[in-house]
Structure formats: C-alpha cells, structure tokens
Tab-separated table of N, CA and C and ligand atoms in Angstrom:
chain	number	residue	atom	x	y	z
A	174	LYS	N	-33.240	20.733	0.302
A	174	LYS	CA	-33.883	20.666	-0.653
A	174	LYS	C	-33.685	21.971	-1.353
A	175	VAL	N	-33.593	21.940	-2.523
A	175	VAL	CA	-33.316	23.123	-3.776
A	175	VAL	C	-34.442	23.246	-4.186
A	176	PHE	N	-35.049	22.279	-4.866
A	176	PHE	CA	-35.879	22.485	-5.960
A	176	PHE	C	-37.288	22.552	-5.288
A	177	GLY	N	-37.576	22.303	-4.018
A	177	GLY	CA	-39.003	22.371	-3.670
A	177	GLY	C	-40.054	21.227	-3.907
A	178	ALA	N	-41.119	21.528	-4.035
A	178	ALA	CA	-42.011	20.514	-4.113
A	178	ALA	C	-41.667	19.559	-5.505
A	179	GLY	N	-41.917	18.339	-5.085
A	179	GLY	CA	-41.207	17.798	-6.552
A	179	GLY	C	-39.831	17.591	-7.038
A	180	ASP	N	-38.903	17.658	-5.567
A	180	ASP	CA	-37.839	17.960	-5.844
A	180	ASP	C	-37.093	16.807	-6.274
A	181	VAL	N	-35.677	16.797	-6.875
A	181	VAL	CA	-35.171	15.931	-7.864
A	181	VAL	C	-34.586	14.726	-6.592
A	182	THR	N	-35.507	13.391	-6.612
A	182	THR	CA	-35.002	12.460	-5.997
A	182	THR	C	-34.603	11.339	-7.088
A	183	SER	N	-34.205	10.229	-6.535
A	183	SER	CA	-33.844	9.013	-7.439
A	183	SER	C	-33.870	7.750	-6.747
A	184	ASP	N	-34.549	6.880	-7.068
A	184	ASP	CA	-34.429	5.449	-6.241
A	184	ASP	C	-33.241	4.721	-6.751
A	185	GLY	N	-32.617	5.019	-7.852
A	185	GLY	CA	-32.015	4.676	-8.621
A	185	GLY	C	-32.171	3.273	-9.609
A	186	ALA	N	-33.568	3.486	-9.719
A	186	ALA	CA	-34.502	2.484	-10.778
A	186	ALA	C	-34.044	2.804	-12.141
A	187	VAL	N	-33.947	3.733	-12.339
A	187	VAL	CA	-33.477	4.739	-13.834
A	187	VAL	C	-32.156	4.223	-14.391
A	188	PHE	N	-31.572	3.522	-13.316
A	188	PHE	CA	-29.982	3.091	-13.852
A	188	PHE	C	-30.003	1.599	-13.832
A	189	ASP	N	-29.136	1.258	-14.948
A	189	ASP	CA	-28.980	0.033	-15.426
A	189	ASP	C	-28.382	-0.830	-14.485
A	190	ARG	N	-27.500	-0.451	-13.461
A	190	ARG	CA	-26.678	-1.125	-12.845
A	190	ARG	C	-26.082	0.057	-11.673
A	191	LEU	N	-26.083	-0.539	-10.417
A	191	LEU	CA	-25.785	0.453	-9.306
A	191	LEU	C	-24.538	-0.456	-8.439
A	192	VAL	N	-23.694	0.112	-8.538
A	192	VAL	CA	-22.699	-0.914	-7.981
A	192	VAL	C	-22.134	-0.314	-6.584
A	193	GLN	N	-21.405	-1.129	-5.645
A	193	GLN	CA	-20.793	-0.780	-4.467
A	193	GLN	C	-19.442	-1.177	-4.236
A	194	GLU	N	-18.598	-0.764	-3.414
A	194	GLU	CA	-17.499	-1.373	-2.844
A	194	GLU	C	-17.271	-2.763	-3.156
A	195	GLY	N	-16.237	-3.092	-3.520
A	195	GLY	CA	-16.016	-4.733	-3.611
A	195	GLY	C	-16.636	-5.183	-4.971
A	196	ASP	N	-17.442	-4.511	-5.552
A	196	ASP	CA	-18.127	-5.247	-6.633
A	196	ASP	C	-17.161	-5.270	-7.892
A	197	THR	N	-17.694	-6.322	-8.615
A	197	THR	CA	-16.892	-6.478	-10.009
A	197	THR	C	-17.698	-6.503	-11.375
A	198	LEU	N	-17.215	-5.495	-11.815
A	198	LEU	CA	-18.009	-5.618	-13.384
A	198	LEU	C	-16.937	-5.973	-14.311
A	199	MET	N	-17.676	-6.837	-15.661
A	199	MET	CA	-16.882	-7.229	-16.433
A	199	MET	C	-17.137	-6.387	-17.804
A	200	LEU	N	-15.541	-6.084	-18.396
A	200	LEU	CA	-15.792	-5.387	-19.654
A	200	LEU	C	-15.445	-6.450	-20.435
A	201	GLY	N	-15.875	-7.147	-21.123
A	201	GLY	CA	-15.108	-8.116	-21.970
A	201	GLY	C	-14.529	-9.222	-21.204
A	202	GLU	N	-13.281	-9.729	-21.139
A	202	GLU	CA	-12.542	-10.131	-20.444
A	202	GLU	C	-11.869	-9.776	-19.331
A	203	THR	N	-12.338	-8.191	-19.377
A	203	THR	CA	-11.497	-7.780	-18.263
A	203	THR	C	-12.407	-7.210	-17.033
A	204	PRO	N	-11.935	-7.326	-15.925
A	204	PRO	CA	-12.773	-7.074	-14.833
A	204	PRO	C	-12.360	-5.676	-14.118
A	205	ILE	N	-13.091	-5.093	-13.500
A	205	ILE	CA	-13.340	-3.699	-13.427
A	205	ILE	C	-14.018	-3.929	-11.761
A	206	GLY	N	-12.885	-3.297	-10.840
A	206	GLY	CA	-13.076	-3.366	-9.350
A	206	GLY	C	-13.912	-2.094	-8.950
A	207	VAL	N	-14.517	-1.919	-8.057
A	207	VAL	CA	-15.096	-0.745	-7.802
A	207	VAL	C	-14.561	-0.219	-6.096
A	208	LEU	N	-14.392	0.868	-5.816
A	208	LEU	CA	-14.191	1.449	-4.338
A	208	LEU	C	-14.965	2.430	-4.318
A	209	HIS	N	-15.977	2.436	-3.511
A	209	HIS	CA	-16.852	3.957	-3.440
A	209	HIS	C	-15.749	4.938	-2.640
A	210	THR	N	-15.721	6.098	-3.112
A	210	THR	CA	-14.874	7.123	-2.935
A	210	THR	C	-15.540	8.280	-2.765
A	211	PRO	N	-16.729	8.495	-1.996
A	211	PRO	CA	-17.449	9.689	-1.529
A	211	PRO	C	-16.852	10.875	-1.078
A	212	GLY	N	-17.325	11.947	-1.071
A	212	GLY	CA	-16.661	13.231	-0.236
A	212	GLY	C	-16.979	14.068	-1.426
A	213	HIS	N	-16.566	14.190	-2.967
A	213	HIS	CA	-17.098	15.203	-3.471
A	213	HIS	C	-18.810	15.070	-3.730
A	214	THR	N	-19.200	13.794	-3.860
A	214	THR	CA	-20.642	13.702	-3.679
A	214	THR	C	-20.680	12.238	-3.071
A	215	PRO	N	-21.783	11.942	-2.618
A	215	PRO	CA	-22.015	10.650	-2.023
A	215	PRO	C	-21.790	9.358	-3.064
A	216	ALA	N	-22.231	9.314	-4.095
A	216	ALA	CA	-22.100	8.789	-5.110
A	216	ALA	C	-20.918	8.172	-5.708
A	217	CYS	N	-19.579	9.219	-5.731
A	217	CYS	CA	-18.474	8.805	-6.427
A	217	CYS	C	-17.955	7.294	-6.200
A	218	VAL	N	-17.653	6.791	-7.279
A	218	VAL	CA	-16.717	5.739	-7.345
A	218	VAL	C	-15.626	5.850	-7.852
A	219	THR	N	-14.434	4.350	-7.705
A	219	THR	CA	-13.368	4.816	-8.318
A	219	THR	C	-13.282	3.456	-8.710
A	220	TYR	N	-12.770	3.384	-10.401
A	220	TYR	CA	-12.894	2.086	-10.941
A	220	TYR	C	-11.410	1.936	-10.994
A	221	LEU	N	-11.099	0.479	-10.885
A	221	LEU	CA	-10.009	-0.048	-10.722
A	221	LEU	C	-10.116	-1.194	-12.256
A	222	ILE	N	-8.960	-1.038	-12.713
A	222	ILE	CA	-9.080	-1.427	-14.248
A	222	ILE	C	-7.255	-1.953	-14.474
A	223	ASP	N	-6.958	-3.009	-14.564
A	223	ASP	CA	-5.580	-3.649	-14.745
A	223	ASP	C	-4.469	-2.549	-14.434
A	224	GLY	N	-4.685	-2.465	-13.090
A	224	GLY	CA	-3.408	-1.463	-12.771
A	224	GLY	C	-3.401	-0.198	-12.788
A	225	ALA	N	-4.659	0.242	-12.865
A	225	ALA	CA	-4.828	1.771	-13.181
A	225	ALA	C	-6.243	2.114	-12.432
A	226	ALA	N	-6.406	3.114	-11.840
A	226	ALA	CA	-7.640	3.641	-10.776
A	226	ALA	C	-8.099	5.055	-11.624
A	227	TYR	N	-9.280	4.984	-12.089
A	227	TYR	CA	-9.902	5.770	-12.439
A	227	TYR	C	-10.716	6.637	-11.357
A	228	VAL	N	-10.208	7.829	-11.008
A	228	VAL	CA	-10.833	8.311	-9.548
A	228	VAL	C	-11.721	9.367	-9.791
A	229	GLY	N	-12.109	9.621	-10.803
A	229	GLY	CA	-13.341	10.873	-11.066
A	229	GLY	C	-13.119	11.753	-10.398
A	230	ASP	N	-14.125	12.444	-9.469
A	230	ASP	CA	-13.763	13.675	-8.832
A	230	ASP	C	-13.269	13.420	-7.332
A	231	THR	N	-11.553	13.044	-7.279
A	231	THR	CA	-11.528	12.737	-5.947
A	231	THR	C	-9.896	13.603	-5.875
A	232	LEU	N	-8.759	13.195	-6.492
A	232	LEU	CA	-7.593	13.344	-6.279
A	232	LEU	C	-8.001	14.231	-7.691
A	233	PHE	N	-7.235	15.380	-7.931
A	233	PHE	CA	-6.848	15.920	-9.428
A	233	PHE	C	-5.267	15.687	-9.730
A	234	MET	N	-4.760	16.211	-10.581
A	234	MET	CA	-3.259	16.133	-10.657
A	234	MET	C	-2.530	16.590	-9.451
A	235	PRO	N	-1.601	16.144	-9.137
A	235	PRO	CA	-1.029	16.446	-7.944
A	235	PRO	C	-0.575	18.109	-7.549
A	236	ASP	N	-0.096	18.933	-8.970
A	236	ASP	CA	-0.366	20.436	-8.436
A	236	ASP	C	-1.688	21.225	-8.435
A	237	TYR	N	-2.601	20.541	-8.565
A	237	TYR	CA	-3.630	21.157	-8.536
A	237	TYR	C	-4.582	20.816	-7.149
A	238	GLY	N	-4.540	19.707	-6.701
A	238	GLY	CA	-5.125	18.860	-5.632
A	238	GLY	C	-6.004	18.082	-5.470
A	239	THR	N	-7.274	18.467	-5.158
A	239	THR	CA	-8.441	17.834	-5.046
A	239	THR	C	-9.572	18.090	-5.327
A	240	ALA	N	-10.602	17.452	-5.471
A	240	ALA	CA	-12.046	17.923	-5.870
A	240	ALA	C	-12.692	18.655	-4.655
A	241	ARG	N	-13.460	19.886	-5.029
A	241	ARG	CA	-14.311	20.301	-4.148
A	241	ARG	C	-15.163	19.452	-2.916
A	242	ALA	N	-15.393	19.939	-2.033
A	242	ALA	CA	-16.536	18.938	-1.352
A	242	ALA	C	-17.722	19.723	-0.445
A	243	ASP	N	-17.902	20.617	-1.383
A	243	ASP	CA	-19.162	21.436	-0.840
A	243	ASP	C	-20.397	21.372	-1.598
A	244	PHE	N	-20.276	19.998	-2.416
A	244	PHE	CA	-21.852	20.083	-3.013
A	244	PHE	C	-22.879	19.473	-2.066
A	245	PRO	N	-23.996	18.924	-2.714
A	245	PRO	CA	-24.904	18.493	-1.976
A	245	PRO	C	-24.555	16.957	-1.434
A	246	GLY	N	-24.459	16.716	-0.116
A	246	GLY	CA	-23.860	15.148	0.256
A	246	GLY	C	-22.204	15.618	0.332
A	247	GLY	N	-21.522	16.558	-0.213
A	247	GLY	CA	-20.291	16.824	0.064
A	247	GLY	C	-19.766	16.620	1.374
A	248	ASP	N	-18.246	16.407	1.512
A	248	ASP	CA	-17.987	16.321	2.906
A	248	ASP	C	-16.147	16.064	2.790
A	249	ALA	N	-15.819	17.370	3.264
A	249	ALA	CA	-14.077	17.208	3.408
A	249	ALA	C	-13.540	16.324	3.679
A	250	ALA	N	-13.990	15.819	5.091
A	250	ALA	CA	-13.417	14.599	5.978
A	250	ALA	C	-13.661	13.053	5.229
A	251	THR	N	-15.229	13.274	4.559
A	251	THR	CA	-15.238	12.056	4.049
A	251	THR	C	-14.118	11.804	2.624
A	252	LEU	N	-14.174	13.032	2.015
A	252	LEU	CA	-13.293	13.090	0.799
A	252	LEU	C	-11.865	12.408	0.968
A	253	TYR	N	-11.304	12.794	2.505
A	253	TYR	CA	-10.081	12.574	2.670
A	253	TYR	C	-9.650	11.222	2.958
A	254	ARG	N	-10.946	10.570	3.716
A	254	ARG	CA	-10.752	9.037	3.881
A	254	ARG	C	-10.720	8.285	2.861
A	255	SER	N	-11.984	8.819	1.645
A	255	SER	CA	-11.947	8.303	0.330
A	255	SER	C	-10.608	7.918	-0.461
A	256	ILE	N	-9.791	9.392	-0.327
A	256	ILE	CA	-8.471	9.215	-0.712
A	256	ILE	C	-7.648	8.552	-0.274
A	257	GLN	N	-7.813	8.088	1.013
A	257	GLN	CA	-6.515	7.399	1.539
A	257	GLN	C	-6.829	5.989	0.851
A	258	LYS	N	-8.120	5.598	0.661
A	258	LYS	CA	-8.517	4.129	0.049
A	258	LYS	C	-7.397	4.001	-1.242
A	259	ILE	N	-7.469	5.384	-1.843
A	259	ILE	CA	-6.745	5.142	-3.416
A	259	ILE	C	-5.441	5.511	-3.207
A	260	LEU	N	-4.959	6.078	-2.166
A	260	LEU	CA	-3.245	6.165	-1.997
A	260	LEU	C	-2.629	4.940	-0.968
A	261	ALA	N	-3.415	4.208	-0.645
A	261	ALA	CA	-3.188	2.829	-0.267
A	261	ALA	C	-2.784	1.835	-1.175
A	262	LEU	N	-3.445	2.111	-2.376
A	262	LEU	CA	-3.182	1.156	-3.852
A	262	LEU	C	-1.428	1.011	-3.726
A	263	PRO	N	-0.842	0.258	-4.583
A	263	PRO	CA	0.334	0.258	-4.828
A	263	PRO	C	0.897	1.308	-5.499
A	264	PRO	N	2.115	1.673	-5.235
A	264	PRO	CA	2.742	2.981	-5.518
A	264	PRO	C	2.587	3.366	-6.907
A	265	GLU	N	2.888	2.182	-7.797
A	265	GLU	CA	2.997	2.161	-9.040
A	265	GLU	C	1.803	2.473	-10.161
A	266	THR	N	0.667	2.267	-8.811
A	266	THR	CA	-0.677	2.361	-9.789
A	266	THR	C	-0.943	3.375	-10.398
A	267	ARG	N	-1.238	3.261	-11.914
A	267	ARG	CA	-1.862	4.531	-12.458
A	267	ARG	C	-3.342	5.152	-12.368
A	268	ILE	N	-3.237	6.617	-12.123
A	268	ILE	CA	-4.344	7.130	-11.812
A	268	ILE	C	-4.773	8.184	-12.768
A	269	PHE	N	-5.774	8.231	-13.255
A	269	PHE	CA	-6.505	9.109	-14.109
A	269	PHE	C	-7.416	9.801	-13.808
A	270	VAL	N	-7.164	10.996	-13.832
A	270	VAL	CA	-8.278	11.891	-12.624
A	270	VAL	C	-9.255	12.384	-13.725
A	271	GLY	N	-10.385	12.970	-13.125
A	271	GLY	CA	-11.303	13.247	-13.671
A	271	GLY	C	-11.673	14.435	-14.484
A	272	HIS	N	-11.038	15.414	-13.949
A	272	HIS	CA	-10.975	16.891	-14.835
A	272	HIS	C	-9.299	17.306	-14.606
A	273	ASP	N	-8.900	18.204	-15.263
A	273	ASP	CA	-7.876	18.939	-15.046
A	273	ASP	C	-8.061	20.683	-15.200
A	274	TYR	N	-8.010	21.156	-14.175
A	274	TYR	CA	-8.347	22.914	-14.339
A	274	TYR	C	-7.434	23.180	-14.642
A	275	LEU	N	-5.751	22.782	-14.952
A	275	LEU	CA	-4.518	23.748	-15.049
A	275	LEU	C	-4.698	24.478	-13.556
A	276	THR	N	-3.081	24.948	-13.864
A	276	THR	CA	-2.900	25.846	-12.489
A	276	THR	C	-2.049	27.160	-13.430
A	277	ASP	N	-1.524	28.068	-12.527
A	277	ASP	CA	-0.901	29.224	-12.823
A	277	ASP	C	0.464	29.033	-13.403
A	278	ALA	N	0.871	27.517	-13.133
A	278	ALA	CA	2.241	27.420	-13.414
A	278	ALA	C	2.138	26.450	-14.383
A	279	ARG	N	0.999	25.987	-15.039
A	279	ARG	CA	1.087	25.186	-15.914
A	279	ARG	C	-0.413	25.343	-16.918
A	280	ASP	N	-0.077	25.296	-18.148
A	280	ASP	CA	-1.167	25.633	-19.295
A	280	ASP	C	-1.617	24.262	-20.286
A	281	THR	N	-0.838	23.165	-20.051
A	281	THR	CA	-1.217	21.976	-20.694
A	281	THR	C	-1.811	20.934	-19.812
A	282	HIS	N	-2.823	20.304	-20.527
A	282	HIS	CA	-3.785	19.438	-19.713
A	282	HIS	C	-2.981	18.422	-19.458
A	283	ALA	N	-3.256	17.526	-18.445
A	283	ALA	CA	-2.594	16.448	-18.032
A	283	ALA	C	-3.839	15.578	-17.196
A	284	TRP	N	-3.797	14.210	-17.200
A	284	TRP	CA	-4.794	13.391	-17.149
A	284	TRP	C	-4.168	12.229	-16.165
A	285	GLU	N	-2.708	12.020	-16.248
A	285	GLU	CA	-2.730	10.586	-16.060
A	285	GLU	C	-1.344	10.798	-14.779
A	286	THR	N	-1.389	10.322	-13.556
A	286	THR	CA	-0.331	10.266	-12.422
A	286	THR	C	-0.085	9.080	-12.092
A	287	THR	N	0.402	8.976	-10.781
A	287	THR	CA	0.499	7.461	-10.126
A	287	THR	C	0.423	7.783	-8.351
A	288	VAL	N	0.007	6.908	-7.862
A	288	VAL	CA	0.093	6.723	-6.416
A	288	VAL	C	1.258	7.463	-5.690
A	289	ALA	N	2.182	6.995	-6.348
A	289	ALA	CA	3.433	7.478	-5.636
A	289	ALA	C	3.713	9.024	-5.888
A	290	ALA	N	3.423	9.290	-7.208
A	290	ALA	CA	3.374	10.766	-7.195
A	290	ALA	C	2.547	11.865	-6.302
A	291	GLN	N	1.218	10.750	-6.184
A	291	GLN	CA	0.358	11.982	-5.614
A	291	GLN	C	0.692	11.748	-3.786
A	292	ARG	N	1.170	10.579	-3.541
A	292	ARG	CA	1.656	10.752	-1.966
A	292	ARG	C	2.705	11.920	-1.935
A	293	ALA	N	3.673	11.562	-2.612
A	293	ALA	CA	4.906	12.676	-2.646
A	293	ALA	C	4.727	14.244	-2.687
A	294	GLN	N	3.752	14.552	-3.743
A	294	GLN	CA	3.566	15.537	-4.192
A	294	GLN	C	2.125	16.587	-4.301
A	295	ASN	N	0.975	15.640	-3.768
A	295	ASN	CA	-0.277	16.427	-4.135
A	295	ASN	C	-0.447	17.330	-3.016
A	296	ILE	N	-0.485	18.741	-3.870
A	296	ILE	CA	-0.721	19.937	-2.926
A	296	ILE	C	-1.527	19.878	-1.468
A	297	HIS	N	-2.583	19.152	-1.560
A	297	HIS	CA	-3.608	19.352	-0.815
A	297	HIS	C	-3.579	17.965	0.320
A	298	LEU	N	-2.754	16.848	-0.083
A	298	LEU	CA	-2.804	15.632	0.830
A	298	LEU	C	-1.709	15.025	0.859
A	299	ARG	N	-0.543	15.397	0.538
A	299	ARG	CA	0.552	14.160	0.237
A	299	ARG	C	0.752	13.961	1.552
A	300	ASP	N	1.730	12.625	1.789
A	300	ASP	CA	2.060	12.142	2.810
A	300	ASP	C	2.118	13.031	4.126
A	301	GLY	N	1.623	12.765	5.112
A	301	GLY	CA	2.134	13.813	6.444
A	301	GLY	C	1.020	14.939	6.486
A	302	VAL	N	0.014	15.136	5.307
A	302	VAL	CA	-1.046	16.079	5.897
A	302	VAL	C	-2.207	15.261	6.416
A	303	THR	N	-2.390	15.659	7.549
A	303	THR	CA	-3.576	15.165	8.605
A	303	THR	C	-4.771	15.590	8.192
A	304	GLU	N	-5.717	14.740	8.452
A	304	GLU	CA	-7.146	14.996	8.234
A	304	GLU	C	-7.777	16.230	8.526
A	305	ALA	N	-7.445	16.648	9.640
A	305	ALA	CA	-7.814	18.044	10.397
A	305	ALA	C	-7.341	19.149	9.340
A	306	GLU	N	-5.832	19.177	8.998
A	306	GLU	CA	-5.218	19.713	8.115
A	306	GLU	C	-6.039	20.310	6.888
A	307	PHE	N	-6.377	18.796	6.009
A	307	PHE	CA	-7.077	18.683	4.607
A	307	PHE	C	-8.140	19.311	4.918
A	308	VAL	N	-8.963	19.151	6.060
A	308	VAL	CA	-10.552	19.548	6.165
A	308	VAL	C	-10.400	21.219	5.822
A	309	ALA	N	-9.637	21.916	7.037
A	309	ALA	CA	-9.517	22.780	7.147
A	309	ALA	C	-9.029	23.805	5.717
A	310	ARG	N	-8.023	23.361	5.214
A	310	ARG	CA	-7.692	23.766	3.683
A	310	ARG	C	-8.828	23.845	2.777
A	311	ARG	N	-9.572	22.554	2.738
A	311	ARG	CA	-10.332	22.420	1.894
A	311	ARG	C	-11.679	23.129	2.119
A	312	GLU	N	-12.108	23.247	3.232
A	312	GLU	CA	-13.517	24.128	3.402
A	312	GLU	C	-12.861	25.460	3.049
A	313	ALA	N	-11.768	25.849	3.510
A	313	ALA	CA	-11.264	27.515	3.293
A	313	ALA	C	-11.667	27.729	1.983
A	314	ARG	N	-11.075	26.594	0.743
A	314	ARG	CA	-11.175	27.059	-0.387
A	314	ARG	C	-12.420	26.863	-1.001
A	315	ASP	N	-13.122	25.933	-0.508
A	315	ASP	CA	-14.368	25.909	-0.875
A	315	ASP	C	-15.402	27.114	-0.912
A	316	ALA	N	-15.326	27.573	0.190
A	316	ALA	CA	-15.762	28.977	0.602
A	316	ALA	C	-15.705	29.899	-0.403
A	317	THR	N	-14.549	30.210	-1.312
A	317	THR	CA	-14.567	31.000	-2.195
A	317	THR	C	-14.639	30.362	-3.799
A	318	LEU	N	-15.313	29.308	-3.752
A	318	LEU	CA	-15.456	28.779	-5.204
A	318	LEU	C	-16.818	28.905	-5.619
A	319	PRO	N	-17.171	29.561	-6.740
A	319	PRO	CA	-18.474	29.971	-7.066
A	319	PRO	C	-19.340	28.475	-7.414
A	320	PRO	N	-20.702	28.499	-7.732
A	320	PRO	CA	-21.211	27.324	-7.936
A	320	PRO	C	-21.247	27.171	-9.542
A	321	PRO	N	-21.175	25.628	-9.982
A	321	PRO	CA	-20.682	25.522	-11.583
A	321	PRO	C	-21.865	26.140	-12.395
A	322	VAL	N	-21.831	26.870	-13.190
A	322	VAL	CA	-22.769	27.391	-13.913
A	322	VAL	C	-23.855	26.628	-14.293
A	323	LEU	N	-23.606	25.328	-14.635
A	323	LEU	CA	-24.632	24.341	-14.905
A	323	LEU	C	-25.116	23.118	-14.040
A	324	ILE	N	-24.521	23.795	-12.727
A	324	ILE	CA	-24.745	22.552	-11.607
A	324	ILE	C	-26.474	22.096	-11.715
A	325	LEU	N	-27.496	23.447	-11.629
A	325	LEU	CA	-28.628	22.882	-11.420
A	325	LEU	C	-29.360	22.471	-12.460
A	326	PRO	N	-29.216	23.004	-14.081
A	326	PRO	CA	-29.728	21.527	-14.704
A	326	PRO	C	-28.995	20.463	-14.618
A	327	SER	N	-27.731	20.274	-14.473
A	327	SER	CA	-27.041	19.143	-14.456
A	327	SER	C	-27.454	18.068	-13.208
A	328	LEU	N	-28.098	18.463	-12.123
A	328	LEU	CA	-28.247	17.896	-11.112
A	328	LEU	C	-29.857	17.018	-11.572
A	329	GLN	N	-30.531	17.600	-12.243
A	329	GLN	CA	-31.829	17.088	-12.564
A	329	GLN	C	-32.001	16.490	-13.693
A	330	VAL	N	-30.644	16.485	-14.496
A	330	VAL	CA	-30.623	15.500	-15.681
A	330	VAL	C	-29.914	14.078	-15.384
A	331	ASN	N	-28.888	14.414	-14.406
A	331	ASN	CA	-27.633	13.440	-13.835
A	331	ASN	C	-28.633	12.404	-13.093
A	332	ILE	N	-29.678	12.986	-12.078
A	332	ILE	CA	-30.286	12.119	-11.315
A	332	ILE	C	-31.284	10.984	-11.894
A	333	ARG	N	-31.643	11.730	-13.098
A	333	ARG	CA	-32.248	10.514	-14.168
A	333	ARG	C	-31.640	9.840	-15.224
A	334	ALA	N	-30.375	9.651	-14.771
A	334	ALA	CA	-29.364	8.610	-15.671
A	334	ALA	C	-29.135	9.305	-17.028
A	335	GLY	N	-29.459	10.774	-17.382
A	335	GLY	CA	-29.417	11.287	-18.562
A	335	GLY	C	-30.490	11.877	-19.179
A	336	ASP	N	-31.848	11.281	-18.740
A	336	ASP	CA	-33.216	11.587	-19.452
A	336	ASP	C	-33.468	13.004	-18.635
A	337	LEU	N	-34.433	13.515	-19.791
A	337	LEU	CA	-34.999	14.663	-18.891
A	337	LEU	C	-36.111	14.475	-18.356
A	338	PRO	N	-36.542	15.295	-17.461
A	338	PRO	CA	-37.879	15.268	-16.581
A	338	PRO	C	-39.276	15.024	-17.516
A	339	PRO	N	-40.295	14.152	-16.994
A	339	PRO	CA	-41.537	13.858	-17.421
A	339	PRO	C	-41.925	15.342	-17.998
A	340	PRO	N	-42.706	15.403	-19.040
A	340	PRO	CA	-43.403	16.308	-19.576
A	340	PRO	C	-44.306	16.686	-18.496
A	341	GLU	N	-44.708	18.176	-18.524
A	341	GLU	CA	-45.626	18.430	-17.646
A	341	GLU	C	-46.905	19.002	-18.269
A	342	ALA	N	-47.786	19.057	-17.467
A	342	ALA	CA	-49.410	19.399	-18.156
A	342	ALA	C	-49.687	19.752	-19.483
A	343	ASP	N	-48.416	20.721	-19.887
A	343	ASP	CA	-48.977	21.411	-21.364
A	343	ASP	C	-47.917	20.400	-22.256
A	344	GLY	N	-47.230	19.611	-21.584
A	344	GLY	CA	-46.465	18.752	-22.729
A	344	GLY	C	-45.201	19.036	-22.863
A	345	ARG	N	-44.999	20.252	-22.460
A	345	ARG	CA	-43.336	20.684	-22.147
A	345	ARG	C	-42.762	20.118	-21.459
A	346	VAL	N	-41.097	20.086	-21.526
A	346	VAL	CA	-40.201	19.436	-20.431
A	346	VAL	C	-39.745	20.580	-19.720
A	347	TYR	N	-39.688	20.667	-18.505
A	347	TYR	CA	-38.801	21.577	-17.671
A	347	TYR	C	-38.063	21.848	-16.903
A	348	LEU	N	-37.030	22.297	-16.819
A	348	LEU	CA	-35.888	22.244	-15.637
A	348	LEU	C	-36.346	23.223	-14.783
A	349	ARG	N	-35.977	23.023	-13.476
A	349	ARG	CA	-36.379	23.986	-12.403
A	349	ARG	C	-35.359	24.879	-12.290
A	350	LEU	N	-35.285	26.186	-11.626
A	350	LEU	CA	-34.660	26.982	-10.981
A	350	LEU	C	-35.258	27.775	-10.145
A	351	PRO	N	-34.556	27.701	-9.011
A	351	PRO	CA	-35.067	28.544	-7.517
A	351	PRO	C	-34.371	29.672	-7.927
A	352	VAL	N	-35.039	30.981	-7.247
A	352	VAL	CA	-34.690	32.236	-7.537
A	352	VAL	C	-34.431	32.958	-6.226
A	353	THR	N	-35.245	32.079	-5.169
A	353	THR	CA	-34.950	32.861	-3.938
A	353	THR	C	-34.706	31.906	-2.698
A	354	GLU	N	-34.073	32.076	-1.844
A	354	GLU	CA	-33.982	31.093	-0.336
A	354	GLU	C	-34.878	30.993	0.008
A	355	ALA	N	-35.238	29.576	0.333
A	355	ALA	CA	-36.284	28.880	1.083
A	355	ALA	C	-36.677	29.827	2.394
B	611	FE2	FE1	-17.681	16.443	-10.409
C-alpha cells in the first residue's frame, strides 16, 4: 500500500472491456490477438495484429533491452517468461515497442524490430541468456533507476481508466501524495 486509507484499487468495472490471454478483439475486419505478458506490471498485454506484435513495456529495442520490473506487482522472472512467449512467435514477426529511451550509441528514435532481431541481439535476453542471468541483471539495473517523476499521479488516474478521482467533501478533486514511509 502506497496511498493509505482509500488506497487506489479497481475492480475493473470502469474499463469498457478487460481481456485475457487468447481473447480476440475485432477492429473492423481485423482480428487482434491477446497475449498476457506481465512482469513490468501485472496487467501488461501484447496485441497481435496481422503478423505484428505490439509488445507494450516488455522488450524494447534490442540495443536497449527490456522494461524495468520493479513497479508494484512487477517481477523480473515473470517478465522473462512473458518475453519468451513473444520470442516464440515466428522469427519474421514485426515487433513494435512501447518506448524508446535511446542509448549512448544511438540518438534517433526507433520503434520497430523483429523477433529474429531480438533473439539475436537483445542485450538483456538474446538467445542463450538464462532466466537466472536475466533476473540478476534486471534486478541490479532496477535498483539504480529512480521512480518515474509522474508515477504517483499516473497510477491514480490509470487505475480509473483515465478518469480523475471523485471530488472530496469540499468539491475539489485531489490526487494523493505520500511523503513518509508507513
Ligand atoms: Fe510502463
């Protein structure tokens, strides 16, 4: 618990539709497949559309690696297993990543790669990297990363599907900001 009494929780009712592994959504005539790919967060999914995988925050570009796994409900071993599901797709599958933070060696943004490129080149878990090796590396790196500046307000709005919290007794809407450890 981060936010104390009245903590931020959701039963999912605010979302139009919740999906799980194996579901198919229709976008017009186009089917969208769903893989559950937790690890960065418990709710992360990958969407499969017409030979492409939209992987959210799991894999990033091969020269950057993978998403952090230290957010609430995140877990490096879970992320490893989720990514194995993505890497088991056909090698030519196009992968579209959820962020690109650039690297010391690259200053132009990229967003598209392939399963084959990830398996050959991903700096965190190309073929041959074991789960134990990945978890050790991921957890060591996560220990050095500061929390995102907007993580606390983002959590409180995302959990409500983009809505703000309900007004309090004075009619104002507040976001909570803890300033001490429990
Ligand atoms: Fe994220």
